[in-house]
């Protein structure tokens, strides 16, 4: 997947701003909406409350987006993604992804998929270590 272009980021920013403003207006006190409809210039306290309401909505959106990212990570793992892929998806390293989603069953699933080489234990079980004898020879 590609990164957003600067214009796309700006468009997404405006769309998120519009959503936040809409939800902030929806959640503000009803009497503020009634005063706004009266065609008057909002007072400083009203403007402050408006911006604080947008901040509240923005923080709630941040939490919801974090939940969405985590749920998507869990689903991606179900379809075969590992820490390298999860990290790449969010612009982070494999190690950062492992730390962020330590609760995901990636390691267990990947270990179950690993194939042992022919012979069972692999080359390590077949190697005999020989140490030099008393004269330096083998």
PDB file of C-alpha atoms in Angstrom:
ATOM      1  CA  UNK A   1       0.000   0.000   0.000  1.00  0.00           C
ATOM      2  CA  UNK A   2       1.268   3.473  -0.763  1.00  0.00           C
ATOM      3  CA  UNK A   3       1.450   6.483   1.537  1.00  0.00           C
ATOM      4  CA  UNK A   4      -1.021   9.323   1.181  1.00  0.00           C
ATOM      5  CA  UNK A   5       0.074  12.258  -0.910  1.00  0.00           C
ATOM      6  CA  UNK A   6       0.191  15.670   0.800  1.00  0.00           C
ATOM      7  CA  UNK A   7      -3.057  16.616  -0.978  1.00  0.00           C
ATOM      8  CA  UNK A   8      -4.740  13.393   0.178  1.00  0.00           C
ATOM      9  CA  UNK A   9      -3.565  13.982   3.735  1.00  0.00           C
ATOM     10  CA  UNK A  10      -5.030  17.499   3.609  1.00  0.00           C
ATOM     11  CA  UNK A  11      -8.315  16.138   2.254  1.00  0.00           C
ATOM     12  CA  UNK A  12      -8.461  13.503   4.992  1.00  0.00           C
ATOM     13  CA  UNK A  13      -7.638  16.163   7.601  1.00  0.00           C
ATOM     14  CA  UNK A  14     -10.557  18.316   6.391  1.00  0.00           C
ATOM     15  CA  UNK A  15     -12.922  15.343   6.352  1.00  0.00           C
ATOM     16  CA  UNK A  16     -11.949  14.390   9.904  1.00  0.00           C
ATOM     17  CA  UNK A  17     -12.299  18.011  10.985  1.00  0.00           C
ATOM     18  CA  UNK A  18     -15.800  18.140   9.477  1.00  0.00           C
ATOM     19  CA  UNK A  19     -16.770  14.951  11.302  1.00  0.00           C
ATOM     20  CA  UNK A  20     -15.350  16.272  14.586  1.00  0.00           C
ATOM     21  CA  UNK A  21     -17.198  19.592  14.213  1.00  0.00           C
ATOM     22  CA  UNK A  22     -20.456  17.782  13.479  1.00  0.00           C
ATOM     23  CA  UNK A  23     -20.128  15.510  16.497  1.00  0.00           C
ATOM     24  CA  UNK A  24     -19.042  18.382  18.742  1.00  0.00           C
ATOM     25  CA  UNK A  25     -22.144  20.350  17.748  1.00  0.00           C
ATOM     26  CA  UNK A  26     -24.277  17.281  18.325  1.00  0.00           C
ATOM     27  CA  UNK A  27     -22.864  16.780  21.823  1.00  0.00           C
ATOM     28  CA  UNK A  28     -22.819  20.406  22.972  1.00  0.00           C
ATOM     29  CA  UNK A  29     -25.511  21.777  25.203  1.00  0.00           C
ATOM     30  CA  UNK A  30     -28.813  22.437  23.373  1.00  0.00           C
ATOM     31  CA  UNK A  31     -29.004  26.068  24.506  1.00  0.00           C
ATOM     32  CA  UNK A  32     -25.726  26.830  22.716  1.00  0.00           C
ATOM     33  CA  UNK A  33     -27.263  25.612  19.457  1.00  0.00           C
ATOM     34  CA  UNK A  34     -30.321  27.790  20.057  1.00  0.00           C
ATOM     35  CA  UNK A  35     -28.135  30.865  20.625  1.00  0.00           C
ATOM     36  CA  UNK A  36     -26.106  30.125  17.476  1.00  0.00           C
ATOM     37  CA  UNK A  37     -29.273  30.040  15.406  1.00  0.00           C
ATOM     38  CA  UNK A  38     -30.171  33.518  16.652  1.00  0.00           C
ATOM     39  CA  UNK A  39     -27.632  35.053  14.234  1.00  0.00           C
ATOM     40  CA  UNK A  40     -25.382  36.572  16.830  1.00  0.00           C
ATOM     41  CA  UNK A  41     -21.628  36.662  17.162  1.00  0.00           C
ATOM     42  CA  UNK A  42     -20.529  33.905  19.576  1.00  0.00           C
ATOM     43  CA  UNK A  43     -18.965  35.126  22.788  1.00  0.00           C
ATOM     44  CA  UNK A  44     -15.460  34.094  23.819  1.00  0.00           C
ATOM     45  CA  UNK A  45     -16.775  31.554  26.353  1.00  0.00           C
ATOM     46  CA  UNK A  46     -18.986  30.041  23.622  1.00  0.00           C
ATOM     47  CA  UNK A  47     -16.028  29.810  21.253  1.00  0.00           C
ATOM     48  CA  UNK A  48     -13.912  28.267  23.986  1.00  0.00           C
ATOM     49  CA  UNK A  49     -16.602  25.637  24.699  1.00  0.00           C
ATOM     50  CA  UNK A  50     -16.863  24.917  20.973  1.00  0.00           C
ATOM     51  CA  UNK A  51     -13.139  24.241  20.680  1.00  0.00           C
ATOM     52  CA  UNK A  52     -13.077  22.220  23.888  1.00  0.00           C
ATOM     53  CA  UNK A  53     -15.963  20.125  22.539  1.00  0.00           C
ATOM     54  CA  UNK A  54     -13.992  19.537  19.314  1.00  0.00           C
ATOM     55  CA  UNK A  55     -10.985  18.468  21.394  1.00  0.00           C
ATOM     56  CA  UNK A  56     -13.146  16.018  23.334  1.00  0.00           C
ATOM     57  CA  UNK A  57     -14.547  14.540  20.135  1.00  0.00           C
ATOM     58  CA  UNK A  58     -11.067  14.394  18.587  1.00  0.00           C
ATOM     59  CA  UNK A  59      -9.730  12.407  21.536  1.00  0.00           C
ATOM     60  CA  UNK A  60     -12.690  10.032  21.346  1.00  0.00           C
ATOM     61  CA  UNK A  61     -12.030   9.635  17.604  1.00  0.00           C
ATOM     62  CA  UNK A  62      -8.363   8.869  18.375  1.00  0.00           C
ATOM     63  CA  UNK A  63      -9.416   6.052  20.699  1.00  0.00           C
ATOM     64  CA  UNK A  64     -11.851   4.659  18.160  1.00  0.00           C
ATOM     65  CA  UNK A  65      -9.199   4.772  15.429  1.00  0.00           C
ATOM     66  CA  UNK A  66      -6.726   2.976  17.724  1.00  0.00           C
ATOM     67  CA  UNK A  67      -9.347   0.273  18.292  1.00  0.00           C
ATOM     68  CA  UNK A  68      -9.848   0.013  14.531  1.00  0.00           C
ATOM     69  CA  UNK A  69      -6.099  -0.361  13.933  1.00  0.00           C
ATOM     70  CA  UNK A  70      -5.800  -3.059  16.622  1.00  0.00           C
ATOM     71  CA  UNK A  71      -8.780  -4.988  15.280  1.00  0.00           C
ATOM     72  CA  UNK A  72      -7.329  -4.795  11.773  1.00  0.00           C
ATOM     73  CA  UNK A  73      -3.981  -6.079  13.081  1.00  0.00           C
ATOM     74  CA  UNK A  74      -5.702  -9.066  14.697  1.00  0.00           C
ATOM     75  CA  UNK A  75      -7.559  -9.838  11.473  1.00  0.00           C
ATOM     76  CA  UNK A  76      -4.400  -9.442   9.364  1.00  0.00           C
ATOM     77  CA  UNK A  77      -2.648 -11.985  11.610  1.00  0.00           C
ATOM     78  CA  UNK A  78      -5.506 -14.430  11.045  1.00  0.00           C
ATOM     79  CA  UNK A  79      -4.760 -14.176   7.324  1.00  0.00           C
ATOM     80  CA  UNK A  80      -1.025 -14.721   7.698  1.00  0.00           C
ATOM     81  CA  UNK A  81       0.541 -11.348   8.551  1.00  0.00           C
ATOM     82  CA  UNK A  82       3.517 -11.291  10.879  1.00  0.00           C
ATOM     83  CA  UNK A  83       5.269  -8.526  12.772  1.00  0.00           C
ATOM     84  CA  UNK A  84       7.217  -7.317   9.710  1.00  0.00           C
ATOM     85  CA  UNK A  85       3.971  -6.780   7.787  1.00  0.00           C
ATOM     86  CA  UNK A  86       2.187  -5.160  10.749  1.00  0.00           C
ATOM     87  CA  UNK A  87       5.105  -2.803  11.286  1.00  0.00           C
ATOM     88  CA  UNK A  88       5.251  -1.855   7.613  1.00  0.00           C
ATOM     89  CA  UNK A  89       1.513  -1.113   7.606  1.00  0.00           C
ATOM     90  CA  UNK A  90       1.918   1.533  10.319  1.00  0.00           C
ATOM     91  CA  UNK A  91       5.355   2.809   9.334  1.00  0.00           C
ATOM     92  CA  UNK A  92       7.181   1.068  12.165  1.00  0.00           C
ATOM     93  CA  UNK A  93       9.813  -1.625  12.561  1.00  0.00           C
ATOM     94  CA  UNK A  94       9.113  -5.287  13.191  1.00  0.00           C
ATOM     95  CA  UNK A  95      10.345  -4.806  16.754  1.00  0.00           C
ATOM     96  CA  UNK A  96       8.001  -1.859  17.335  1.00  0.00           C
ATOM     97  CA  UNK A  97       5.082  -3.911  15.983  1.00  0.00           C
ATOM     98  CA  UNK A  98       5.991  -6.804  18.273  1.00  0.00           C
ATOM     99  CA  UNK A  99       6.010  -4.445  21.253  1.00  0.00           C
ATOM    100  CA  UNK A 100       2.753  -2.757  20.202  1.00  0.00           C
ATOM    101  CA  UNK A 101       0.856  -6.002  19.554  1.00  0.00           C
ATOM    102  CA  UNK A 102       2.583  -8.338  21.996  1.00  0.00           C
ATOM    103  CA  UNK A 103      -0.741 -10.021  22.777  1.00  0.00           C
ATOM    104  CA  UNK A 104      -1.234 -11.333  19.243  1.00  0.00           C
ATOM    105  CA  UNK A 105      -0.609 -15.068  18.739  1.00  0.00           C
ATOM    106  CA  UNK A 106       1.896 -14.525  15.921  1.00  0.00           C
ATOM    107  CA  UNK A 107       4.851 -16.329  17.482  1.00  0.00           C
ATOM    108  CA  UNK A 108       2.844 -19.453  18.319  1.00  0.00           C
ATOM    109  CA  UNK A 109       1.238 -19.587  14.887  1.00  0.00           C
ATOM    110  CA  UNK A 110       4.531 -19.031  13.074  1.00  0.00           C
ATOM    111  CA  UNK A 111       6.338 -21.629  15.200  1.00  0.00           C
ATOM    112  CA  UNK A 112       3.670 -24.195  14.339  1.00  0.00           C
ATOM    113  CA  UNK A 113       4.228 -23.461  10.637  1.00  0.00           C
ATOM    114  CA  UNK A 114       8.006 -23.899  10.733  1.00  0.00           C
ATOM    115  CA  UNK A 115       9.122 -27.047   8.984  1.00  0.00           C
ATOM    116  CA  UNK A 116      11.852 -29.190  10.462  1.00  0.00           C
ATOM    117  CA  UNK A 117      14.477 -30.286   7.961  1.00  0.00           C
ATOM    118  CA  UNK A 118      14.620 -33.968   6.996  1.00  0.00           C
ATOM    119  CA  UNK A 119      15.981 -36.018   9.865  1.00  0.00           C
ATOM    120  CA  UNK A 120      13.874 -34.467  12.601  1.00  0.00           C
ATOM    121  CA  UNK A 121      16.104 -32.337  14.803  1.00  0.00           C
ATOM    122  CA  UNK A 122      17.999 -30.774  11.930  1.00  0.00           C
ATOM    123  CA  UNK A 123      21.708 -30.469  11.424  1.00  0.00           C
ATOM    124  CA  UNK A 124      22.449 -29.657  15.060  1.00  0.00           C
ATOM    125  CA  UNK A 125      21.432 -33.144  16.214  1.00  0.00           C
ATOM    126  CA  UNK A 126      23.662 -34.792  13.651  1.00  0.00           C
ATOM    127  CA  UNK A 127      26.857 -32.891  14.432  1.00  0.00           C
ATOM    128  CA  UNK A 128      29.421 -34.498  16.662  1.00  0.00           C
ATOM    129  CA  UNK A 129      31.758 -32.064  18.306  1.00  0.00           C
ATOM    130  CA  UNK A 130      35.346 -33.258  18.377  1.00  0.00           C
ATOM    131  CA  UNK A 131      37.775 -31.581  20.674  1.00  0.00           C
ATOM    132  CA  UNK A 132      41.483 -31.914  20.179  1.00  0.00           C
ATOM    133  CA  UNK A 133      43.031 -34.691  22.203  1.00  0.00           C
ATOM    134  CA  UNK A 134      46.071 -34.428  24.415  1.00  0.00           C
ATOM    135  CA  UNK A 135      48.564 -33.838  21.631  1.00  0.00           C
ATOM    136  CA  UNK A 136      46.528 -31.142  19.842  1.00  0.00           C
ATOM    137  CA  UNK A 137      45.199 -33.656  17.286  1.00  0.00           C
ATOM    138  CA  UNK A 138      41.658 -34.721  16.837  1.00  0.00           C
TER     139      UNK A 138
END
